[in-house]
PDB file of C-alpha atoms (C1' of nucleotides) in Angstrom:
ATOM      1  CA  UNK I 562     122.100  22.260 140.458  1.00 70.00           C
ATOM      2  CA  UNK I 563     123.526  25.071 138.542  1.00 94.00           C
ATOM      3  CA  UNK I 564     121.081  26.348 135.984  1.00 96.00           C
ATOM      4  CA  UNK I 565     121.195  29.968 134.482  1.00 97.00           C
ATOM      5  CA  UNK I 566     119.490  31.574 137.715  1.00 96.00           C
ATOM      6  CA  UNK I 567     122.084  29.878 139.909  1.00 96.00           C
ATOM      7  CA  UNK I 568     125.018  31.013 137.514  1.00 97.00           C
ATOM      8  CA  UNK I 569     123.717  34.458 137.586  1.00 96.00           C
ATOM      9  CA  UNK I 570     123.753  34.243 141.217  1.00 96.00           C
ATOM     10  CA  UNK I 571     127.324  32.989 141.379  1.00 97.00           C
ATOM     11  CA  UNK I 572     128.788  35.989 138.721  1.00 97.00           C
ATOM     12  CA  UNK I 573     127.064  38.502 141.146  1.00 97.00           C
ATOM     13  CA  UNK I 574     128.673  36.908 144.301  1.00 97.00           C
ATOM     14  CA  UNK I 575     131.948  36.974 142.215  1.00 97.00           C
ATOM     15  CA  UNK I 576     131.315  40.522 141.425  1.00 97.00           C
ATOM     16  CA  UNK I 577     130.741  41.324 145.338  1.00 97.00           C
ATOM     17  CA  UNK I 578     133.565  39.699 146.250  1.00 97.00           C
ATOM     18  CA  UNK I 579     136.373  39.052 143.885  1.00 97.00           C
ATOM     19  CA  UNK I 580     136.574  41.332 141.335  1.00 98.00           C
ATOM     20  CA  UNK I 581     139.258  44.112 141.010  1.00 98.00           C
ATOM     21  CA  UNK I 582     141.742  42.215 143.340  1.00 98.00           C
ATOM     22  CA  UNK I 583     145.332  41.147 142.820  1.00 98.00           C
ATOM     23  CA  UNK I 584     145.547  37.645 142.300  1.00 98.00           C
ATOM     24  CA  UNK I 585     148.775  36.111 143.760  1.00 98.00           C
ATOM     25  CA  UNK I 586     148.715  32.552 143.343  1.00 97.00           C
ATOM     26  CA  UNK I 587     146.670  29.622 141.428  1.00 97.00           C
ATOM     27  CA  UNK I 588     146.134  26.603 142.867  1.00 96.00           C
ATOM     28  CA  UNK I 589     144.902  23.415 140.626  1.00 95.00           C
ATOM     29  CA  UNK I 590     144.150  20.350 143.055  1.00 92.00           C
ATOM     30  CA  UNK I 591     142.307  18.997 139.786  1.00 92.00           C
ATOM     31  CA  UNK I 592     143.620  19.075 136.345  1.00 93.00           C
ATOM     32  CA  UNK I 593     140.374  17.039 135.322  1.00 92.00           C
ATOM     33  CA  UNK I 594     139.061  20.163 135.473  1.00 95.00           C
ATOM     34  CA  UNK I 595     140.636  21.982 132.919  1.00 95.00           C
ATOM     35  CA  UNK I 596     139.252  21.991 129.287  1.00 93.00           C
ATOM     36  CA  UNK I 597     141.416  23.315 126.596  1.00 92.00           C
ATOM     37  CA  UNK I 598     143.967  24.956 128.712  1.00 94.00           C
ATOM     38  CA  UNK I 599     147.198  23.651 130.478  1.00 95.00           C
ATOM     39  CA  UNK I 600     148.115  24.011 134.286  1.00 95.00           C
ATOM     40  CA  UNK I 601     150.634  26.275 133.603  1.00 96.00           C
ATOM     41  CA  UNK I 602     148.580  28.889 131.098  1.00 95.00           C
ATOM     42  CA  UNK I 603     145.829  29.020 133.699  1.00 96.00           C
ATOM     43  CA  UNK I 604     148.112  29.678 136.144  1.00 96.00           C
ATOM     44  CA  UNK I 605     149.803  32.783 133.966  1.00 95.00           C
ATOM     45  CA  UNK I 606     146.892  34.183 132.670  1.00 95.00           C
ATOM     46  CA  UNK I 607     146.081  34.661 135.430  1.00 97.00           C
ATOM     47  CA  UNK I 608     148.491  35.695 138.146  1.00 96.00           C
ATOM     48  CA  UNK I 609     149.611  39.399 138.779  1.00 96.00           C
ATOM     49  CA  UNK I 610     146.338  40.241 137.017  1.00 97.00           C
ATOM     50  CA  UNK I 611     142.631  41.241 138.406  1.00 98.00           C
ATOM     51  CA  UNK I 612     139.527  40.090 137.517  1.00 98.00           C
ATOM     52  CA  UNK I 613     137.689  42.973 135.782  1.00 97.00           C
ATOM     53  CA  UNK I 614     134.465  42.396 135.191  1.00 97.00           C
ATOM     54  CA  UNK I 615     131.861  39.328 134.639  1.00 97.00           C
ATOM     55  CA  UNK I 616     129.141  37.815 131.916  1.00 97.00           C
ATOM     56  CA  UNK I 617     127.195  35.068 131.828  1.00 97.00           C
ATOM     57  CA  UNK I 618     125.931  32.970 128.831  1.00 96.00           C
ATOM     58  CA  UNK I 619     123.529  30.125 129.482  1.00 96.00           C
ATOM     59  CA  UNK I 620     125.167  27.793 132.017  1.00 96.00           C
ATOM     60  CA  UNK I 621     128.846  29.632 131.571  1.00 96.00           C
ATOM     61  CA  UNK I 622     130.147  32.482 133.875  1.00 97.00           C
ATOM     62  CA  UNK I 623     132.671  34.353 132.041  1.00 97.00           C
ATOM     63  CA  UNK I 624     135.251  36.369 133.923  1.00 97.00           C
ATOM     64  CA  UNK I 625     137.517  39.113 132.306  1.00 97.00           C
ATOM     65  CA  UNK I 626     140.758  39.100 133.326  1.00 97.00           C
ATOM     66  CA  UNK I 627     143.277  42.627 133.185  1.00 96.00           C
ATOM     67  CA  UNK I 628     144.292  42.330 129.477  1.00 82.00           C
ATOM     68  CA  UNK I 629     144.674  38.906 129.201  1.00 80.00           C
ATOM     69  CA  UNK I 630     141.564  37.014 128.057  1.00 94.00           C
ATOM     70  CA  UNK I 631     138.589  35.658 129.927  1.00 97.00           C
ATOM     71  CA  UNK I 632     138.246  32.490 132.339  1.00 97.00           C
ATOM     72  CA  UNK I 633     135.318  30.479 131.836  1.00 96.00           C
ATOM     73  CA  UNK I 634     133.779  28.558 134.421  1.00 97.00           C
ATOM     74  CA  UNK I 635     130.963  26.123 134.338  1.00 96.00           C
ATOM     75  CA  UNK I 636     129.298  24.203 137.140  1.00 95.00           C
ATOM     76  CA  UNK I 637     128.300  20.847 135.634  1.00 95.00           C
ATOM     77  CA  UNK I 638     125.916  19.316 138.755  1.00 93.00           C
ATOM     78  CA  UNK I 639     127.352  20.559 141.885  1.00 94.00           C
ATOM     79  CA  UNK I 640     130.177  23.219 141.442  1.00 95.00           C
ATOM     80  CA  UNK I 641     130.130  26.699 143.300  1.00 96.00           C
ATOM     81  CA  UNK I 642     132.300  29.250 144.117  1.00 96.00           C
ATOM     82  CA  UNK I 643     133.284  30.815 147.474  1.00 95.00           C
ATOM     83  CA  UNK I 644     135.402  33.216 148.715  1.00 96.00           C
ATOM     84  CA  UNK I 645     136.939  33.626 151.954  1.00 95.00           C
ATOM     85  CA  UNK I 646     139.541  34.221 153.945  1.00 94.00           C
ATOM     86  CA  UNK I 647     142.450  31.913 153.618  1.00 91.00           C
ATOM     87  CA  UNK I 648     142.876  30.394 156.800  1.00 78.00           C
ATOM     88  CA  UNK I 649     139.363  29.910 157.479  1.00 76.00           C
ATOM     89  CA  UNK I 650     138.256  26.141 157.179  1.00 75.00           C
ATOM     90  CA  UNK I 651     138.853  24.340 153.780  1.00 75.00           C
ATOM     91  CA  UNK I 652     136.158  22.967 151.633  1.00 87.00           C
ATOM     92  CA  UNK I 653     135.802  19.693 150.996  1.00 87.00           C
ATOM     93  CA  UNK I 654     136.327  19.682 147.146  1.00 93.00           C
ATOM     94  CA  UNK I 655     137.805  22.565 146.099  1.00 94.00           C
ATOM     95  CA  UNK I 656     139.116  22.318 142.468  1.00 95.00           C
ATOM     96  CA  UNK I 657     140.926  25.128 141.521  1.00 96.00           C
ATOM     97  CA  UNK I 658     141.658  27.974 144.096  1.00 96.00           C
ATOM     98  CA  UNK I 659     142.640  31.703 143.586  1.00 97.00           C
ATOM     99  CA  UNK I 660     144.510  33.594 145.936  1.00 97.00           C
ATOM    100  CA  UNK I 661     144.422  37.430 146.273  1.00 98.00           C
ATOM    101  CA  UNK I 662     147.036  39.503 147.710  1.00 98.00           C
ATOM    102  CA  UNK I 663     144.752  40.527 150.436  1.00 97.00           C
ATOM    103  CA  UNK I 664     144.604  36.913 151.850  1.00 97.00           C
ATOM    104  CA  UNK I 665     141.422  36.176 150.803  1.00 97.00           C
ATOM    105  CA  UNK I 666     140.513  33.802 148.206  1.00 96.00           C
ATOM    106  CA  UNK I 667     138.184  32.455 145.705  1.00 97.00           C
ATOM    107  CA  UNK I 668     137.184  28.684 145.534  1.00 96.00           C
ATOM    108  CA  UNK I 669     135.598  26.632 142.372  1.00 96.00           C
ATOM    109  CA  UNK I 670     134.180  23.363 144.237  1.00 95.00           C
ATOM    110  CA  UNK I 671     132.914  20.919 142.761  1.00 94.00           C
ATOM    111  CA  UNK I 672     132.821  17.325 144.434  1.00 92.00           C
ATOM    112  CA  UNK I 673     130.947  15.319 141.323  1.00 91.00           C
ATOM    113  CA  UNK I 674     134.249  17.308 138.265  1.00 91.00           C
ATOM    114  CA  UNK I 675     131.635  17.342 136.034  1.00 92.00           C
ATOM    115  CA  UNK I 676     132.196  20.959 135.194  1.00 94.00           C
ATOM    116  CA  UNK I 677     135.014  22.959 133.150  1.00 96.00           C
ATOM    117  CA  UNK I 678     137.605  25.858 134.119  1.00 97.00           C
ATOM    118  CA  UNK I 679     138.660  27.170 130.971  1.00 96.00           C
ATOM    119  CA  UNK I 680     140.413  30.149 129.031  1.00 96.00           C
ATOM    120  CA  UNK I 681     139.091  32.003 126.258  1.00 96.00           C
ATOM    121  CA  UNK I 682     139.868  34.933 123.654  1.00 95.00           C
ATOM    122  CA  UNK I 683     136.295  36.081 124.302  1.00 94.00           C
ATOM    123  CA  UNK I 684     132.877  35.452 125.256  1.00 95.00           C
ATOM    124  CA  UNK I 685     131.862  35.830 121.865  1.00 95.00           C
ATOM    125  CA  UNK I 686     134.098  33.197 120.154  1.00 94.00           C
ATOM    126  CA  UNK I 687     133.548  30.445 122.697  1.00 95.00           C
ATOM    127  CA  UNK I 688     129.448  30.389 122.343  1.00 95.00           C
ATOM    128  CA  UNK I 689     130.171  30.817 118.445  1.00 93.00           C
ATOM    129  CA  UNK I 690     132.692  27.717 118.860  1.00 92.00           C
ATOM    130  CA  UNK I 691     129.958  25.542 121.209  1.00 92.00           C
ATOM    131  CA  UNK I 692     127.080  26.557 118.905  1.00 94.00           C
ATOM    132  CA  UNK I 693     125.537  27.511 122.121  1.00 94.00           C
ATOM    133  CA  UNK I 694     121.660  28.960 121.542  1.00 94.00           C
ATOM    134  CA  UNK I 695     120.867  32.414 122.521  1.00 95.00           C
ATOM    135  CA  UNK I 696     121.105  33.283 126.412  1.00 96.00           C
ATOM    136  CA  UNK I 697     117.221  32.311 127.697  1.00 96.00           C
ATOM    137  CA  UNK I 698     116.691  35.464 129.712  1.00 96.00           C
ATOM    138  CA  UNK I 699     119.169  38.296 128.023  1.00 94.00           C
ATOM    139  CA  UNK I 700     118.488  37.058 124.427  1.00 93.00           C
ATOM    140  CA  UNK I 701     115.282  35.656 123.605  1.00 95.00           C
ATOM    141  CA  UNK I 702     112.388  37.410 122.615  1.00 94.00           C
ATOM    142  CA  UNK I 703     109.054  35.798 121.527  1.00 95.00           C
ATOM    143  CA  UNK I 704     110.001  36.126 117.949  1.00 94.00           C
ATOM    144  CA  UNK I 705     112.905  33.830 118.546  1.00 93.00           C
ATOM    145  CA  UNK I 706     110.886  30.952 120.520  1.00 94.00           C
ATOM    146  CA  UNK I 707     108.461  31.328 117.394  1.00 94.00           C
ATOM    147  CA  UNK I 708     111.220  30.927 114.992  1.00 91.00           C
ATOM    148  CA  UNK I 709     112.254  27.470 117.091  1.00 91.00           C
ATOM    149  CA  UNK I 710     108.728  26.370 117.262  1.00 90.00           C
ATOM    150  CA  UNK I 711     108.253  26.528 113.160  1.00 88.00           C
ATOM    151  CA  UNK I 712     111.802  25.055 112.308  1.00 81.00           C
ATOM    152  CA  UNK I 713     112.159  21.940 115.239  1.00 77.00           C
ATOM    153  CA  UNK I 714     110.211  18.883 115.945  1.00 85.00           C
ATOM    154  CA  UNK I 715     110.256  16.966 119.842  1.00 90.00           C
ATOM    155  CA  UNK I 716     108.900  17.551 123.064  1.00 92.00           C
ATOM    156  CA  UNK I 717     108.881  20.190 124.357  1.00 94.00           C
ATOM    157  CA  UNK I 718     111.250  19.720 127.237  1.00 94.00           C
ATOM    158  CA  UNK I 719     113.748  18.458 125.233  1.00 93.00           C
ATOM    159  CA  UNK I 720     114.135  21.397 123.457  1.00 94.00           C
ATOM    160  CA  UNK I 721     114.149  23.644 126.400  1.00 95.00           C
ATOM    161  CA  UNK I 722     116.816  21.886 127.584  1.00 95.00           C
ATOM    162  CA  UNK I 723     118.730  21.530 124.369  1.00 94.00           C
ATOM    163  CA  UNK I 724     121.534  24.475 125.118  1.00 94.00           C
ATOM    164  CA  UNK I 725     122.119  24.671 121.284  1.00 93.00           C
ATOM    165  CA  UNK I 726     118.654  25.914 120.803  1.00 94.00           C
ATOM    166  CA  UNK I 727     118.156  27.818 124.163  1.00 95.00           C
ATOM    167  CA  UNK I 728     121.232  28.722 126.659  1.00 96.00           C
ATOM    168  CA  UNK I 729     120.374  28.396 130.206  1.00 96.00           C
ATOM    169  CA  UNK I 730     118.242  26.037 130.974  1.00 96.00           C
ATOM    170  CA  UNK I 731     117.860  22.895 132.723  1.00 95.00           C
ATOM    171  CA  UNK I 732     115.824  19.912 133.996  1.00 94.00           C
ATOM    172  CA  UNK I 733     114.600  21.871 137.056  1.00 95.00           C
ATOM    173  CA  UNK I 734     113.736  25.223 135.739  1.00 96.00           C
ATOM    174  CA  UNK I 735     112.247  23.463 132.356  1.00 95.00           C
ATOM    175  CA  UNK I 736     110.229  21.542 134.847  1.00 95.00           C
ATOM    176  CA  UNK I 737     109.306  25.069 136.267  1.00 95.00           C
ATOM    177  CA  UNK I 738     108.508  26.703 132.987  1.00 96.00           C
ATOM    178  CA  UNK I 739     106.425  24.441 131.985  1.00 96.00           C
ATOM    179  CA  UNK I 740     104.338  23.945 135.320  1.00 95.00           C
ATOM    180  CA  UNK I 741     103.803  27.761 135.506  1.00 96.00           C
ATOM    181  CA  UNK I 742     103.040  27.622 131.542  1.00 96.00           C
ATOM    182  CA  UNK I 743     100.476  24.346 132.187  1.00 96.00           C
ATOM    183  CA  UNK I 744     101.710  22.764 129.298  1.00 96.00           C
ATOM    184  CA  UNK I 745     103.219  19.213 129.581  1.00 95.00           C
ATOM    185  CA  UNK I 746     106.416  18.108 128.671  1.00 94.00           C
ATOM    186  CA  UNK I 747     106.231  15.700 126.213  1.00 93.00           C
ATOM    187  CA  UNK I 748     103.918  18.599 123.560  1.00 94.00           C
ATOM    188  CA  UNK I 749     105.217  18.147 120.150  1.00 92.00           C
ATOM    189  CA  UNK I 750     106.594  22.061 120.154  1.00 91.00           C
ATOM    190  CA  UNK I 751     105.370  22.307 116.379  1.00 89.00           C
ATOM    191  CA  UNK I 752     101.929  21.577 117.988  1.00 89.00           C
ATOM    192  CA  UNK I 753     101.711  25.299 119.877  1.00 92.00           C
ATOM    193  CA  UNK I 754      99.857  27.579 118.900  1.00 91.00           C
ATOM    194  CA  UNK I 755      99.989  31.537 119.256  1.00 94.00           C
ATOM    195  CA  UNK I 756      98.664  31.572 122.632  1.00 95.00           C
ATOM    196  CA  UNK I 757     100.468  28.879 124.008  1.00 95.00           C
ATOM    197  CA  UNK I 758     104.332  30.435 122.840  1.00 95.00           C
ATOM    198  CA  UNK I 759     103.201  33.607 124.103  1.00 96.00           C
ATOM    199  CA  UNK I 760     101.986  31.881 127.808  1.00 96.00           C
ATOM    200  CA  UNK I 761     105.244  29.850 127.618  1.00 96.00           C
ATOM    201  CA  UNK I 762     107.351  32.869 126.922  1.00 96.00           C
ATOM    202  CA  UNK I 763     105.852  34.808 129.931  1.00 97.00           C
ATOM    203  CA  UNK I 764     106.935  31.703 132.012  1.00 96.00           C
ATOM    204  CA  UNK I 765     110.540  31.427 130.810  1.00 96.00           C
ATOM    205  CA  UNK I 766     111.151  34.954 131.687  1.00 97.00           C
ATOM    206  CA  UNK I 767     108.768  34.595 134.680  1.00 96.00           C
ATOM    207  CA  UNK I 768     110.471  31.456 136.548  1.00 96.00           C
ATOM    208  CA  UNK I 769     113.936  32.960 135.304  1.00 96.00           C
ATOM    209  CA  UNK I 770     113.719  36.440 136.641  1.00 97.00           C
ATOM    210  CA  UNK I 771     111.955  35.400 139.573  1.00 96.00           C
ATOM    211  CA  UNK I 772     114.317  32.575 141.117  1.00 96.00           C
ATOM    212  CA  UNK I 773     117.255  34.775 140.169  1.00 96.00           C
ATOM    213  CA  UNK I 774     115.820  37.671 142.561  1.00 96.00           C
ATOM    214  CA  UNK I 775     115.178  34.881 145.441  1.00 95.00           C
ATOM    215  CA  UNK I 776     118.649  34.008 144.956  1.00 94.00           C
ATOM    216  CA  UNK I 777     118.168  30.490 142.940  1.00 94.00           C
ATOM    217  CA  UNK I 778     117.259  29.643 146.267  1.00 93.00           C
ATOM    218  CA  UNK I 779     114.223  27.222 146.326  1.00 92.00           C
ATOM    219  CA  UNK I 780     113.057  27.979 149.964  1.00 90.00           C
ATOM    220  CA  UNK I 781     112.979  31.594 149.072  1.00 93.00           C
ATOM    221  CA  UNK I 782     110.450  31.102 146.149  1.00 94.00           C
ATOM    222  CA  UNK I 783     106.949  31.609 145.411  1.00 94.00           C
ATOM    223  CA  UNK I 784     104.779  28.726 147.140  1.00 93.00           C
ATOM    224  CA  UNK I 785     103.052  28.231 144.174  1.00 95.00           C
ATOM    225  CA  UNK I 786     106.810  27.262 142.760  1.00 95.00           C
ATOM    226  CA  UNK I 787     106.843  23.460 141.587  1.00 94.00           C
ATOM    227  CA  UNK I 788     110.555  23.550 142.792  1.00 94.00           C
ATOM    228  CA  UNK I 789     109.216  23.574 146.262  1.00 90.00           C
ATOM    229  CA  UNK I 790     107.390  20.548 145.786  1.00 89.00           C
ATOM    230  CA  UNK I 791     109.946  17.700 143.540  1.00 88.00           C
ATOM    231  CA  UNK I 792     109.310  14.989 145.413  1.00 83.00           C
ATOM    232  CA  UNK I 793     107.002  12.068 145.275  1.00 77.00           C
ATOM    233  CA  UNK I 794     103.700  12.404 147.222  1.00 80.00           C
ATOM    234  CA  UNK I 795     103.134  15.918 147.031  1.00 89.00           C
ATOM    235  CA  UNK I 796     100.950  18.233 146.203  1.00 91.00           C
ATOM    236  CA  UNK I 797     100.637  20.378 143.198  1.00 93.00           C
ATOM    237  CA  UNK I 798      99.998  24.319 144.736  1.00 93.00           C
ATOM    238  CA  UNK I 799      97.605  25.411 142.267  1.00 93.00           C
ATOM    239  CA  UNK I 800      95.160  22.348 141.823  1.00 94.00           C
ATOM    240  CA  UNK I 801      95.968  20.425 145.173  1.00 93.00           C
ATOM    241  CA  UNK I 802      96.371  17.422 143.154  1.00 92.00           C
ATOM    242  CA  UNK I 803      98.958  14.612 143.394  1.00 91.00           C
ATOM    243  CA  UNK I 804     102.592  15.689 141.888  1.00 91.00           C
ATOM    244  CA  UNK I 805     103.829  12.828 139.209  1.00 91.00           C
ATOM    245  CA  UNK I 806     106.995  11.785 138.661  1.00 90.00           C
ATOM    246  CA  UNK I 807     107.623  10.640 135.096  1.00 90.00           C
ATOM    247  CA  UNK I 808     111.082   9.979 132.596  1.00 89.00           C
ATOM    248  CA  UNK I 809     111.770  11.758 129.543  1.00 89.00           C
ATOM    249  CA  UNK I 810     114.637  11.144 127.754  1.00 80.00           C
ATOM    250  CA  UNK I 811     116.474   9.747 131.057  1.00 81.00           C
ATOM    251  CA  UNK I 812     115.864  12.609 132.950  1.00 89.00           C
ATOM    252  CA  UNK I 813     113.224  12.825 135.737  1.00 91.00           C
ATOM    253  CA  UNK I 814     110.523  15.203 135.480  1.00 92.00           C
ATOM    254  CA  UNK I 815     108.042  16.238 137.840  1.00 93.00           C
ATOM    255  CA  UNK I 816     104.507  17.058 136.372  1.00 93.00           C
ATOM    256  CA  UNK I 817     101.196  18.330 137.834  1.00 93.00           C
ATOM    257  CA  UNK I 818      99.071  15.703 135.353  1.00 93.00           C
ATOM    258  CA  UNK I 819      95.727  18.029 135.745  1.00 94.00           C
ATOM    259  CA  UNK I 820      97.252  20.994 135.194  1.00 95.00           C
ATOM    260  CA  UNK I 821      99.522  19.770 132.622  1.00 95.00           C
ATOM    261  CA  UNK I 822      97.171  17.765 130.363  1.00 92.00           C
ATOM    262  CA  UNK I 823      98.776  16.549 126.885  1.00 86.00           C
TER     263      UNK I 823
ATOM    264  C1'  DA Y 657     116.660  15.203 113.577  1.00 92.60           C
ATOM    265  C1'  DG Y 658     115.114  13.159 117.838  1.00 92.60           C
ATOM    266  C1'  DT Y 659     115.445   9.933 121.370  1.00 92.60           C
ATOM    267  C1'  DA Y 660     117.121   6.470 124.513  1.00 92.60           C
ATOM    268  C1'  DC Y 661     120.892   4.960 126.842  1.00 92.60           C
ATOM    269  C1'  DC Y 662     125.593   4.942 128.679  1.00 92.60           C
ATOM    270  C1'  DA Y 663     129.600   7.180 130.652  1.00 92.60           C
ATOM    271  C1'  DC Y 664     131.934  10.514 133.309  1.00 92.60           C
ATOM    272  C1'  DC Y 665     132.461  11.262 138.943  1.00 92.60           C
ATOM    273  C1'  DT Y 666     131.201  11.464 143.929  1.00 92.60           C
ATOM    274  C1'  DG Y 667     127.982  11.781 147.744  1.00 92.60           C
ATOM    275  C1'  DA Y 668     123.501  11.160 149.922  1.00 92.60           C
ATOM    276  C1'  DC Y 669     119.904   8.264 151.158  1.00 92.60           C
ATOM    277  C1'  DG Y 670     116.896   4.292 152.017  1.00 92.60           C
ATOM    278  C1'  DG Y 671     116.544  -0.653 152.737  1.00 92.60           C
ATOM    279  C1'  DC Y 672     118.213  -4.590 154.758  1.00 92.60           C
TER     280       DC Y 672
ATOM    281  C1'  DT X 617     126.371   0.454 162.489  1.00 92.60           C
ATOM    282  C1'  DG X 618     127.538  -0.832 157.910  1.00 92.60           C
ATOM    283  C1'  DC X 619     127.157  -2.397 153.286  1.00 92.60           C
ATOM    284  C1'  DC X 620     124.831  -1.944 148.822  1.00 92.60           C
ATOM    285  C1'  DG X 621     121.958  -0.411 145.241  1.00 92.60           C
ATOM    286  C1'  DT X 622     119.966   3.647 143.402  1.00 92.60           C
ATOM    287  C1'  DC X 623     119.686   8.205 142.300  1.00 92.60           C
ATOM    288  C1'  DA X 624     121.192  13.144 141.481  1.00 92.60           C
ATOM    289  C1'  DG X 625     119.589  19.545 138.959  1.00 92.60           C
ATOM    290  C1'  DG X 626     125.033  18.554 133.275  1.00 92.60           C
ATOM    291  C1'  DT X 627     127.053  17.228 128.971  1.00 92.60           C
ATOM    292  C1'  DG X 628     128.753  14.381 125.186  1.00 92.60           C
ATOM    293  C1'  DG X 629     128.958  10.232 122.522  1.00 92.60           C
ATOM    294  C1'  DT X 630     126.673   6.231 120.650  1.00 92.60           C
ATOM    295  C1'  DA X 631     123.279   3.568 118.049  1.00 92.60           C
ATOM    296  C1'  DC X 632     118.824   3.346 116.284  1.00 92.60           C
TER     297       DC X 632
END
DNA sequence: AGTACCACCTGACGGC
DNA sequence: TGCCGTCAGGTGGTAC
């Protein structure tokens, strides 16, 4: 699930909950986790220190710990984070686990471990060191989607999803963008004109914006949100028409086929 | 360079 | 009820 708007969603529940609190205590049920770090360094980065404030890039939360670095989570499919008091009931796949001295505690689940817990110098130096594109909502202006329409070839899904050209987004909210943008996913991106970047723009910041303020939370969205209808045998909310379901690149798609002509 | 496909994991769901 | 195949919103590697 977790796409930019969900990620943003998760540093701002981290920031209401977490932040400025002793930690005590790490606990690492999953080293599969990890990426680049060792049990132990996670574990003294961060205890005795707080958690000082948050950023996101793309798909990757970034939190700032008390002179000592930043720990970088991402979600892969189905991580998320909760935090709650310790004795309350345990989640099911709880990965790494962060006690405070207040007896609360913050939880990175994540049943399917396709996600990463990591430690780095810096924001900065770990998008420099992924090559990761510039953040889809804080960082790209028209002139930047222009610049990627000249230069690249593909569809045009593809290359919203490609997190080296664009940071944030994902096989849902591409889906999105492109439904509220009635363009269809497989357009050659070198094939858009002016008016098309500019209507696709709008969308990206549209669909972004917007599921981030209904909390990345589908049933909280616009009805005339695509999101509300991926699954076979529905209707499209604009045209009434039948919702497709079609592969590109291994990844399922869901189209509106009149409003999305090629 | 782009694309298709597989792998990594586990859980949910539909069909039998 | 239970077993089995299929699929899932991410990413990275492979071969073409």
């Amino acid at each position: 699930m977790p796409e930019l708007p969900d990620v943003e969603v998760f540093r701002e529940y981290l920031n209401a909950t977490a932040l400025h609190k002793k930690i005590e205590k790490v606990h690492l049920t999953k080293e599969r986790i990890l990426k680049g770090v060792s049990r132990t360094t996670l574990s003294r980065r961060l205890k005795h220190r707080e958690m000082a404030e948050t950023s996101r890039h793309g798909k990757h939360l970034f939190v700032k710990l008390t002179d000592n670095g930043w720990l970088r989570l991402h979600f892969g499919m189905t991580g998320f984070l909760r935090y709650y008091k310790r004795d309350d009931k345990a989640l099911s796949h709880v990965r790494v686990q962060i006690d405070f001295a207040n007896g609360y505690c913050l939880a990175y689940d994540n049943p399917r471990l396709l996600g990463q817990v990591g430690i780095t110098a810096n924001p900065a130096e770990f998008i420099d060191n992924a090559a990761l594109g510039p953040d889809a909502l804080k960082d790209f202006d028209l002139e930047r989607l222009k610049e990627l329409a000249s230069g690249g070839r593909g569809m045009l899904k593809s290359t919203l999803m490609s997190q080296k050209k664009i940071a944030g987004i994902g096989n849902v909210y591409s889906d999105e963008i492109l439904f509220q943008a009635k363009i269809n996913p497989r357009t050659e991106i070198a094939d858009l004109g002016q008016s098309r970047l500019d209507t696709l723009h709008n969308a990206m910041q549209y669909v972004l914006k917007k599921a981030i303020e209904c909390r990345a939370d589908p049933q909280r969205m616009p009805a005339a949100f695509l999101i509300r209808h991926r699954k076979e045998d529905s209707h499209c909310p604009r045209c009434g028409g039948d919702i497709k379901k079609i592969k590109i690149s291994g990844r399922t798609s869901y189209i509106c086929p009149d409003c999305q002509k090629l």
